[in-house]
PDB file of N, CA and C in Angstrom:
ATOM      1  N   GLN Z   1     -19.008  -6.769  -5.251  1.00  0.00           N
ATOM      2  CA  GLN Z   1     -20.284  -6.963  -4.577  1.00  0.00           C
ATOM      3  C   GLN Z   1     -20.310  -6.282  -3.218  1.00  0.00           C
ATOM      4  N   LYS Z   2     -19.184  -6.356  -2.499  1.00  0.00           N
ATOM      5  CA  LYS Z   2     -19.110  -5.696  -1.193  1.00  0.00           C
ATOM      6  C   LYS Z   2     -19.264  -4.186  -1.359  1.00  0.00           C
ATOM      7  N   LEU Z   3     -18.668  -3.662  -2.414  1.00  0.00           N
ATOM      8  CA  LEU Z   3     -18.753  -2.222  -2.654  1.00  0.00           C
ATOM      9  C   LEU Z   3     -20.191  -1.810  -2.976  1.00  0.00           C
ATOM     10  N   LEU Z   4     -20.902  -2.642  -3.701  1.00  0.00           N
ATOM     11  CA  LEU Z   4     -22.303  -2.350  -4.005  1.00  0.00           C
ATOM     12  C   LEU Z   4     -23.150  -2.340  -2.738  1.00  0.00           C
ATOM     13  N   ALA Z   5     -22.872  -3.272  -1.830  1.00  0.00           N
ATOM     14  CA  ALA Z   5     -23.593  -3.315  -0.554  1.00  0.00           C
ATOM     15  C   ALA Z   5     -23.296  -2.055   0.257  1.00  0.00           C
ATOM     16  N   CYS Z   6     -22.035  -1.629   0.239  1.00  0.00           N
ATOM     17  CA  CYS Z   6     -21.655  -0.395   0.944  1.00  0.00           C
ATOM     18  C   CYS Z   6     -22.352   0.812   0.336  1.00  0.00           C
ATOM     19  N   ARG Z   7     -22.441   0.848  -0.970  1.00  0.00           N
ATOM     20  CA  ARG Z   7     -23.096   1.962  -1.653  1.00  0.00           C
ATOM     21  C   ARG Z   7     -24.556   2.071  -1.215  1.00  0.00           C
ATOM     22  N   GLU Z   8     -25.221   0.923  -1.127  1.00  0.00           N
ATOM     23  CA  GLU Z   8     -26.624   0.927  -0.699  1.00  0.00           C
ATOM     24  C   GLU Z   8     -26.770   1.484   0.721  1.00  0.00           C
ATOM     25  N   LYS Z   9     -25.876   1.071   1.616  1.00  0.00           N
ATOM     26  CA  LYS Z   9     -25.913   1.566   3.002  1.00  0.00           C
ATOM     27  C   LYS Z   9     -25.644   3.074   3.047  1.00  0.00           C
ATOM     28  N   LEU Z  10     -24.689   3.519   2.244  1.00  0.00           N
ATOM     29  CA  LEU Z  10     -24.380   4.949   2.205  1.00  0.00           C
ATOM     30  C   LEU Z  10     -25.574   5.751   1.681  1.00  0.00           C
ATOM     31  N   TYR Z  11     -26.241   5.234   0.630  1.00  0.00           N
ATOM     32  CA  TYR Z  11     -27.435   5.892   0.109  1.00  0.00           C
ATOM     33  C   TYR Z  11     -28.515   5.997   1.182  1.00  0.00           C
ATOM     34  N   GLU Z  12     -28.689   4.912   1.951  1.00  0.00           N
ATOM     35  CA  GLU Z  12     -29.691   4.920   3.019  1.00  0.00           C
ATOM     36  C   GLU Z  12     -29.388   6.007   4.041  1.00  0.00           C
ATOM     37  N   LEU Z  13     -28.122   6.109   4.438  1.00  0.00           N
ATOM     38  CA  LEU Z  13     -27.738   7.120   5.420  1.00  0.00           C
ATOM     39  C   LEU Z  13     -27.945   8.531   4.883  1.00  0.00           C
ATOM     40  N   LEU Z  14     -27.544   8.760   3.638  1.00  0.00           N
ATOM     41  CA  LEU Z  14     -27.726  10.082   3.034  1.00  0.00           C
ATOM     42  C   LEU Z  14     -29.206  10.414   2.867  1.00  0.00           C
ATOM     43  N   ALA Z  15     -30.011   9.402   2.544  1.00  0.00           N
ATOM     44  CA  ALA Z  15     -31.449   9.612   2.377  1.00  0.00           C
ATOM     45  C   ALA Z  15     -32.117   9.996   3.695  1.00  0.00           C
ATOM     46  N   LYS Z  16     -31.508   9.593   4.803  1.00  0.00           N
ATOM     47  CA  LYS Z  16     -32.041   9.946   6.128  1.00  0.00           C
ATOM     48  C   LYS Z  16     -31.454  11.272   6.629  1.00  0.00           C
ATOM     49  N   CYS Z  17     -30.887  12.027   5.688  1.00  0.00           N
ATOM     50  CA  CYS Z  17     -30.353  13.375   5.957  1.00  0.00           C
ATOM     51  C   CYS Z  17     -29.188  13.387   6.941  1.00  0.00           C
ATOM     52  N   ILE Z  18     -28.413  12.321   6.960  1.00  0.00           N
ATOM     53  CA  ILE Z  18     -27.187  12.316   7.757  1.00  0.00           C
ATOM     54  C   ILE Z  18     -26.105  12.941   6.889  1.00  0.00           C
ATOM     55  N   PRO Z  19     -25.450  13.996   7.354  1.00  0.00           N
ATOM     56  CA  PRO Z  19     -24.449  14.683   6.527  1.00  0.00           C
ATOM     57  C   PRO Z  19     -23.283  13.761   6.144  1.00  0.00           C
ATOM     58  N   ALA Z  20     -22.780  13.967   4.949  1.00  0.00           N
ATOM     59  CA  ALA Z  20     -21.704  13.130   4.428  1.00  0.00           C
ATOM     60  C   ALA Z  20     -20.455  13.194   5.294  1.00  0.00           C
ATOM     61  N   ASP Z  21     -20.146  14.367   5.847  1.00  0.00           N
ATOM     62  CA  ASP Z  21     -18.943  14.473   6.673  1.00  0.00           C
ATOM     63  C   ASP Z  21     -19.086  13.674   7.971  1.00  0.00           C
ATOM     64  N   VAL Z  22     -20.291  13.603   8.508  1.00  0.00           N
ATOM     65  CA  VAL Z  22     -20.535  12.792   9.708  1.00  0.00           C
ATOM     66  C   VAL Z  22     -20.392  11.301   9.368  1.00  0.00           C
ATOM     67  N   ILE Z  23     -20.913  10.908   8.224  1.00  0.00           N
ATOM     68  CA  ILE Z  23     -20.788   9.514   7.775  1.00  0.00           C
ATOM     69  C   ILE Z  23     -19.316   9.160   7.616  1.00  0.00           C
ATOM     70  N   LEU Z  24     -18.561  10.026   6.958  1.00  0.00           N
ATOM     71  CA  LEU Z  24     -17.139   9.770   6.719  1.00  0.00           C
ATOM     72  C   LEU Z  24     -16.366   9.665   8.030  1.00  0.00           C
ATOM     73  N   LYS Z  25     -16.588  10.585   8.938  1.00  0.00           N
ATOM     74  CA  LYS Z  25     -15.858  10.580  10.208  1.00  0.00           C
ATOM     75  C   LYS Z  25     -16.192   9.343  11.041  1.00  0.00           C
ATOM     76  N   THR Z  26     -17.452   8.974  11.070  1.00  0.00           N
ATOM     77  CA  THR Z  26     -17.864   7.783  11.819  1.00  0.00           C
ATOM     78  C   THR Z  26     -17.293   6.526  11.180  1.00  0.00           C
ATOM     79  N   LEU Z  27     -17.349   6.461   9.878  1.00  0.00           N
ATOM     80  CA  LEU Z  27     -16.792   5.322   9.152  1.00  0.00           C
ATOM     81  C   LEU Z  27     -15.297   5.197   9.404  1.00  0.00           C
ATOM     82  N   LEU Z  28     -14.602   6.304   9.338  1.00  0.00           N
ATOM     83  CA  LEU Z  28     -13.159   6.313   9.583  1.00  0.00           C
ATOM     84  C   LEU Z  28     -12.843   5.835  10.999  1.00  0.00           C
ATOM     85  N   LYS Z  29     -13.576   6.358  11.965  1.00  0.00           N
ATOM     86  CA  LYS Z  29     -13.353   5.985  13.362  1.00  0.00           C
ATOM     87  C   LYS Z  29     -13.524   4.473  13.561  1.00  0.00           C
ATOM     88  N   GLU Z  30     -14.526   3.899  12.943  1.00  0.00           N
ATOM     89  CA  GLU Z  30     -14.776   2.463  13.084  1.00  0.00           C
ATOM     90  C   GLU Z  30     -13.759   1.620  12.316  1.00  0.00           C
ATOM     91  N   LEU Z  31     -13.348   2.091  11.155  1.00  0.00           N
ATOM     92  CA  LEU Z  31     -12.402   1.322  10.343  1.00  0.00           C
ATOM     93  C   LEU Z  31     -11.020   1.238  10.982  1.00  0.00           C
ATOM     94  N   VAL Z  32     -10.590   2.294  11.640  1.00  0.00           N
ATOM     95  CA  VAL Z  32      -9.225   2.298  12.183  1.00  0.00           C
ATOM     96  C   VAL Z  32      -9.118   1.645  13.565  1.00  0.00           C
ATOM     97  N   LYS Z  33     -10.245   1.286  14.154  1.00  0.00           N
ATOM     98  CA  LYS Z  33     -10.207   0.670  15.488  1.00  0.00           C
ATOM     99  C   LYS Z  33      -9.302  -0.553  15.540  1.00  0.00           C
ATOM    100  N   ASN Z  34      -9.430  -1.437  14.581  1.00  0.00           N
ATOM    101  CA  ASN Z  34      -8.664  -2.682  14.572  1.00  0.00           C
ATOM    102  C   ASN Z  34      -7.665  -2.738  13.420  1.00  0.00           C
ATOM    103  N   LEU Z  35      -7.316  -1.587  12.902  1.00  0.00           N
ATOM    104  CA  LEU Z  35      -6.424  -1.516  11.746  1.00  0.00           C
ATOM    105  C   LEU Z  35      -4.966  -1.470  12.188  1.00  0.00           C
ATOM    106  N   ASP Z  36      -4.112  -2.110  11.428  1.00  0.00           N
ATOM    107  CA  ASP Z  36      -2.681  -2.091  11.699  1.00  0.00           C
ATOM    108  C   ASP Z  36      -2.171  -0.646  11.662  1.00  0.00           C
ATOM    109  N   ASP Z  37      -1.297  -0.300  12.599  1.00  0.00           N
ATOM    110  CA  ASP Z  37      -0.775   1.073  12.693  1.00  0.00           C
ATOM    111  C   ASP Z  37      -0.051   1.521  11.428  1.00  0.00           C
ATOM    112  N   GLU Z  38       0.485   0.576  10.697  1.00  0.00           N
ATOM    113  CA  GLU Z  38       1.205   0.890   9.455  1.00  0.00           C
ATOM    114  C   GLU Z  38       0.286   1.506   8.404  1.00  0.00           C
ATOM    115  N   LEU Z  39      -0.985   1.110   8.418  1.00  0.00           N
ATOM    116  CA  LEU Z  39      -1.938   1.588   7.414  1.00  0.00           C
ATOM    117  C   LEU Z  39      -2.635   2.894   7.791  1.00  0.00           C
ATOM    118  N   LYS Z  40      -2.658   3.214   9.060  1.00  0.00           N
ATOM    119  CA  LYS Z  40      -3.445   4.364   9.525  1.00  0.00           C
ATOM    120  C   LYS Z  40      -3.095   5.688   8.855  1.00  0.00           C
ATOM    121  N   PRO Z  41      -1.813   6.038   8.699  1.00  0.00           N
ATOM    122  CA  PRO Z  41      -1.523   7.337   8.053  1.00  0.00           C
ATOM    123  C   PRO Z  41      -2.099   7.449   6.641  1.00  0.00           C
ATOM    124  N   GLU Z  42      -2.002   6.377   5.877  1.00  0.00           N
ATOM    125  CA  GLU Z  42      -2.519   6.425   4.507  1.00  0.00           C
ATOM    126  C   GLU Z  42      -4.045   6.517   4.496  1.00  0.00           C
ATOM    127  N   ILE Z  43      -4.689   5.812   5.394  1.00  0.00           N
ATOM    128  CA  ILE Z  43      -6.153   5.857   5.476  1.00  0.00           C
ATOM    129  C   ILE Z  43      -6.613   7.263   5.898  1.00  0.00           C
ATOM    130  N   PHE Z  44      -5.920   7.844   6.885  1.00  0.00           N
ATOM    131  CA  PHE Z  44      -6.265   9.205   7.301  1.00  0.00           C
ATOM    132  C   PHE Z  44      -6.060  10.203   6.169  1.00  0.00           C
ATOM    133  N   LYS Z  45      -5.002  10.002   5.391  1.00  0.00           N
ATOM    134  CA  LYS Z  45      -4.739  10.890   4.255  1.00  0.00           C
ATOM    135  C   LYS Z  45      -5.899  10.840   3.263  1.00  0.00           C
ATOM    136  N   TRP Z  46      -6.355   9.633   2.922  1.00  0.00           N
ATOM    137  CA  TRP Z  46      -7.431   9.496   1.950  1.00  0.00           C
ATOM    138  C   TRP Z  46      -8.761   9.986   2.499  1.00  0.00           C
ATOM    139  N   ALA Z  47      -8.953   9.836   3.803  1.00  0.00           N
ATOM    140  CA  ALA Z  47     -10.170  10.377   4.414  1.00  0.00           C
ATOM    141  C   ALA Z  47     -10.175  11.896   4.298  1.00  0.00           C
ATOM    142  N   ALA Z  48      -9.017  12.515   4.515  1.00  0.00           N
ATOM    143  CA  ALA Z  48      -8.911  13.977   4.392  1.00  0.00           C
ATOM    144  C   ALA Z  48      -9.175  14.423   2.959  1.00  0.00           C
ATOM    145  N   VAL Z  49      -8.636  13.681   1.998  1.00  0.00           N
ATOM    146  CA  VAL Z  49      -8.866  13.998   0.584  1.00  0.00           C
ATOM    147  C   VAL Z  49     -10.360  13.921   0.265  1.00  0.00           C
ATOM    148  N   CYS Z  50     -10.997  12.849   0.720  1.00  0.00           N
ATOM    149  CA  CYS Z  50     -12.424  12.675   0.445  1.00  0.00           C
ATOM    150  C   CYS Z  50     -13.265  13.730   1.161  1.00  0.00           C
ATOM    151  N   GLU Z  51     -12.877  14.079   2.375  1.00  0.00           N
ATOM    152  CA  GLU Z  51     -13.608  15.114   3.103  1.00  0.00           C
ATOM    153  C   GLU Z  51     -13.514  16.455   2.369  1.00  0.00           C
ATOM    154  N   HIS Z  52     -12.340  16.763   1.851  1.00  0.00           N
ATOM    155  CA  HIS Z  52     -12.165  17.997   1.077  1.00  0.00           C
ATOM    156  C   HIS Z  52     -13.047  17.975  -0.177  1.00  0.00           C
ATOM    157  N   ARG Z  53     -13.075  16.831  -0.846  1.00  0.00           N
ATOM    158  CA  ARG Z  53     -13.890  16.717  -2.058  1.00  0.00           C
ATOM    159  C   ARG Z  53     -15.378  16.829  -1.744  1.00  0.00           C
ATOM    160  N   ILE Z  54     -15.776  16.313  -0.579  1.00  0.00           N
ATOM    161  CA  ILE Z  54     -17.171  16.443  -0.158  1.00  0.00           C
ATOM    162  C   ILE Z  54     -17.513  17.918   0.048  1.00  0.00           C
ATOM    163  N   GLN Z  55     -16.596  18.653   0.671  1.00  0.00           N
ATOM    164  CA  GLN Z  55     -16.819  20.086   0.930  1.00  0.00           C
ATOM    165  C   GLN Z  55     -16.933  20.870  -0.386  1.00  0.00           C
ATOM    166  N   CYS Z  56     -16.147  20.485  -1.377  1.00  0.00           N
ATOM    167  CA  CYS Z  56     -16.092  21.232  -2.637  1.00  0.00           C
ATOM    168  C   CYS Z  56     -17.100  20.750  -3.676  1.00  0.00           C
ATOM    169  N   GLY Z  57     -17.436  19.462  -3.619  1.00  0.00           N
ATOM    170  CA  GLY Z  57     -18.257  18.874  -4.666  1.00  0.00           C
ATOM    171  C   GLY Z  57     -19.732  18.871  -4.342  1.00  0.00           C
ATOM    172  N   ALA Z  58     -20.482  18.211  -5.215  1.00  0.00           N
ATOM    173  CA  ALA Z  58     -21.928  18.180  -5.070  1.00  0.00           C
ATOM    174  C   ALA Z  58     -22.453  16.777  -4.760  1.00  0.00           C
ATOM    175  N   LYS Z  59     -21.908  15.784  -5.390  1.00  0.00           N
ATOM    176  CA  LYS Z  59     -22.412  14.416  -5.241  1.00  0.00           C
ATOM    177  C   LYS Z  59     -21.659  13.688  -4.133  1.00  0.00           C
ATOM    178  N   ASP Z  60     -22.150  13.808  -2.912  1.00  0.00           N
ATOM    179  CA  ASP Z  60     -21.475  13.228  -1.752  1.00  0.00           C
ATOM    180  C   ASP Z  60     -21.285  11.719  -1.869  1.00  0.00           C
ATOM    181  N   ILE Z  61     -22.257  11.051  -2.470  1.00  0.00           N
ATOM    182  CA  ILE Z  61     -22.182   9.588  -2.567  1.00  0.00           C
ATOM    183  C   ILE Z  61     -20.936   9.142  -3.316  1.00  0.00           C
ATOM    184  N   PHE Z  62     -20.555   9.881  -4.350  1.00  0.00           N
ATOM    185  CA  PHE Z  62     -19.367   9.512  -5.135  1.00  0.00           C
ATOM    186  C   PHE Z  62     -18.113   9.547  -4.269  1.00  0.00           C
ATOM    187  N   HIS Z  63     -17.995  10.556  -3.442  1.00  0.00           N
ATOM    188  CA  HIS Z  63     -16.800  10.720  -2.615  1.00  0.00           C
ATOM    189  C   HIS Z  63     -16.757   9.697  -1.478  1.00  0.00           C
ATOM    190  N   LEU Z  64     -17.911   9.424  -0.891  1.00  0.00           N
ATOM    191  CA  LEU Z  64     -17.970   8.406   0.163  1.00  0.00           C
ATOM    192  C   LEU Z  64     -17.636   7.029  -0.400  1.00  0.00           C
ATOM    193  N   GLU Z  65     -18.210   6.734  -1.546  1.00  0.00           N
ATOM    194  CA  GLU Z  65     -17.948   5.441  -2.176  1.00  0.00           C
ATOM    195  C   GLU Z  65     -16.479   5.335  -2.594  1.00  0.00           C
ATOM    196  N   ALA Z  66     -15.902   6.421  -3.063  1.00  0.00           N
ATOM    197  CA  ALA Z  66     -14.486   6.419  -3.448  1.00  0.00           C
ATOM    198  C   ALA Z  66     -13.604   6.125  -2.238  1.00  0.00           C
ATOM    199  N   PHE Z  67     -13.961   6.675  -1.078  1.00  0.00           N
ATOM    200  CA  PHE Z  67     -13.193   6.402   0.132  1.00  0.00           C
ATOM    201  C   PHE Z  67     -13.279   4.925   0.510  1.00  0.00           C
ATOM    202  N   VAL Z  68     -14.463   4.368   0.457  1.00  0.00           N
ATOM    203  CA  VAL Z  68     -14.638   2.948   0.789  1.00  0.00           C
ATOM    204  C   VAL Z  68     -13.840   2.076  -0.187  1.00  0.00           C
ATOM    205  N   ALA Z  69     -13.909   2.390  -1.469  1.00  0.00           N
ATOM    206  CA  ALA Z  69     -13.168   1.623  -2.473  1.00  0.00           C
ATOM    207  C   ALA Z  69     -11.665   1.738  -2.246  1.00  0.00           C
ATOM    208  N   LYS Z  70     -11.195   2.926  -1.914  1.00  0.00           N
ATOM    209  CA  LYS Z  70      -9.761   3.131  -1.655  1.00  0.00           C
ATOM    210  C   LYS Z  70      -9.334   2.348  -0.422  1.00  0.00           C
ATOM    211  N   PHE Z  71     -10.148   2.379   0.623  1.00  0.00           N
ATOM    212  CA  PHE Z  71      -9.836   1.604   1.818  1.00  0.00           C
ATOM    213  C   PHE Z  71      -9.744   0.117   1.484  1.00  0.00           C
ATOM    214  N   MET Z  72     -10.710  -0.387   0.737  1.00  0.00           N
ATOM    215  CA  MET Z  72     -10.709  -1.809   0.365  1.00  0.00           C
ATOM    216  C   MET Z  72      -9.447  -2.168  -0.417  1.00  0.00           C
ATOM    217  N   SER Z  73      -9.064  -1.296  -1.328  1.00  0.00           N
ATOM    218  CA  SER Z  73      -7.874  -1.529  -2.139  1.00  0.00           C
ATOM    219  C   SER Z  73      -6.604  -1.547  -1.288  1.00  0.00           C
ATOM    220  N   ILE Z  74      -6.467  -0.563  -0.413  1.00  0.00           N
ATOM    221  CA  ILE Z  74      -5.288  -0.478   0.456  1.00  0.00           C
ATOM    222  C   ILE Z  74      -5.220  -1.694   1.368  1.00  0.00           C
ATOM    223  N   TYR Z  75      -6.349  -2.056   1.943  1.00  0.00           N
ATOM    224  CA  TYR Z  75      -6.382  -3.181   2.883  1.00  0.00           C
ATOM    225  C   TYR Z  75      -6.083  -4.500   2.170  1.00  0.00           C
ATOM    226  N   LYS Z  76      -6.645  -4.676   0.986  1.00  0.00           N
ATOM    227  CA  LYS Z  76      -6.398  -5.905   0.217  1.00  0.00           C
ATOM    228  C   LYS Z  76      -4.926  -6.031  -0.144  1.00  0.00           C
ATOM    229  N   THR Z  77      -4.302  -4.934  -0.557  1.00  0.00           N
ATOM    230  CA  THR Z  77      -2.874  -4.947  -0.878  1.00  0.00           C
ATOM    231  C   THR Z  77      -2.045  -5.285   0.352  1.00  0.00           C
ATOM    232  N   PHE Z  78      -2.410  -4.706   1.481  1.00  0.00           N
ATOM    233  CA  PHE Z  78      -1.687  -4.959   2.734  1.00  0.00           C
ATOM    234  C   PHE Z  78      -1.765  -6.436   3.122  1.00  0.00           C
ATOM    235  N   VAL Z  79      -2.972  -6.996   3.063  1.00  0.00           N
ATOM    236  CA  VAL Z  79      -3.163  -8.403   3.429  1.00  0.00           C
ATOM    237  C   VAL Z  79      -2.430  -9.312   2.444  1.00  0.00           C
ATOM    238  N   SER Z  80      -2.499  -8.993   1.169  1.00  0.00           N
ATOM    239  CA  SER Z  80      -1.799  -9.804   0.159  1.00  0.00           C
ATOM    240  C   SER Z  80      -0.292  -9.796   0.384  1.00  0.00           C
ATOM    241  N   ASN Z  81       0.250  -8.629   0.740  1.00  0.00           N
ATOM    242  CA  ASN Z  81       1.691  -8.519   0.975  1.00  0.00           C
ATOM    243  C   ASN Z  81       2.129  -9.239   2.243  1.00  0.00           C
ATOM    244  N   MET Z  82       1.225  -9.398   3.192  1.00  0.00           N
ATOM    245  CA  MET Z  82       1.544 -10.104   4.421  1.00  0.00           C
ATOM    246  C   MET Z  82       1.867 -11.575   4.156  1.00  0.00           C
ATOM    247  N   PHE Z  83       1.198 -12.133   3.160  1.00  0.00           N
ATOM    248  CA  PHE Z  83       1.343 -13.564   2.904  1.00  0.00           C
ATOM    249  C   PHE Z  83       2.318 -13.883   1.765  1.00  0.00           C
ATOM    250  N   ASP Z  84       2.961 -12.883   1.246  1.00  0.00           N
ATOM    251  CA  ASP Z  84       3.954 -13.110   0.173  1.00  0.00           C
ATOM    252  C   ASP Z  84       5.333 -13.373   0.748  1.00  0.00           C
TER     253      ASP Z  84
END
């Protein structure tokens, strides 16, 4: 459900002609503000992968949504491992 809400917000931004790379960079900047330093390299890696795919591909929404889903997955795994 959270991913669906994110998708709607991303669609709104793209519909207002905000470039996908600007959305990705802004999203990345905000996500890493309070993120554990251990996770930052992996998040930056996936942001770079998604940015490359945005440059090469056509459907920006797919790549932006994939980045958000990957971030959610990485963060959920990190939090789960903290309490094990």
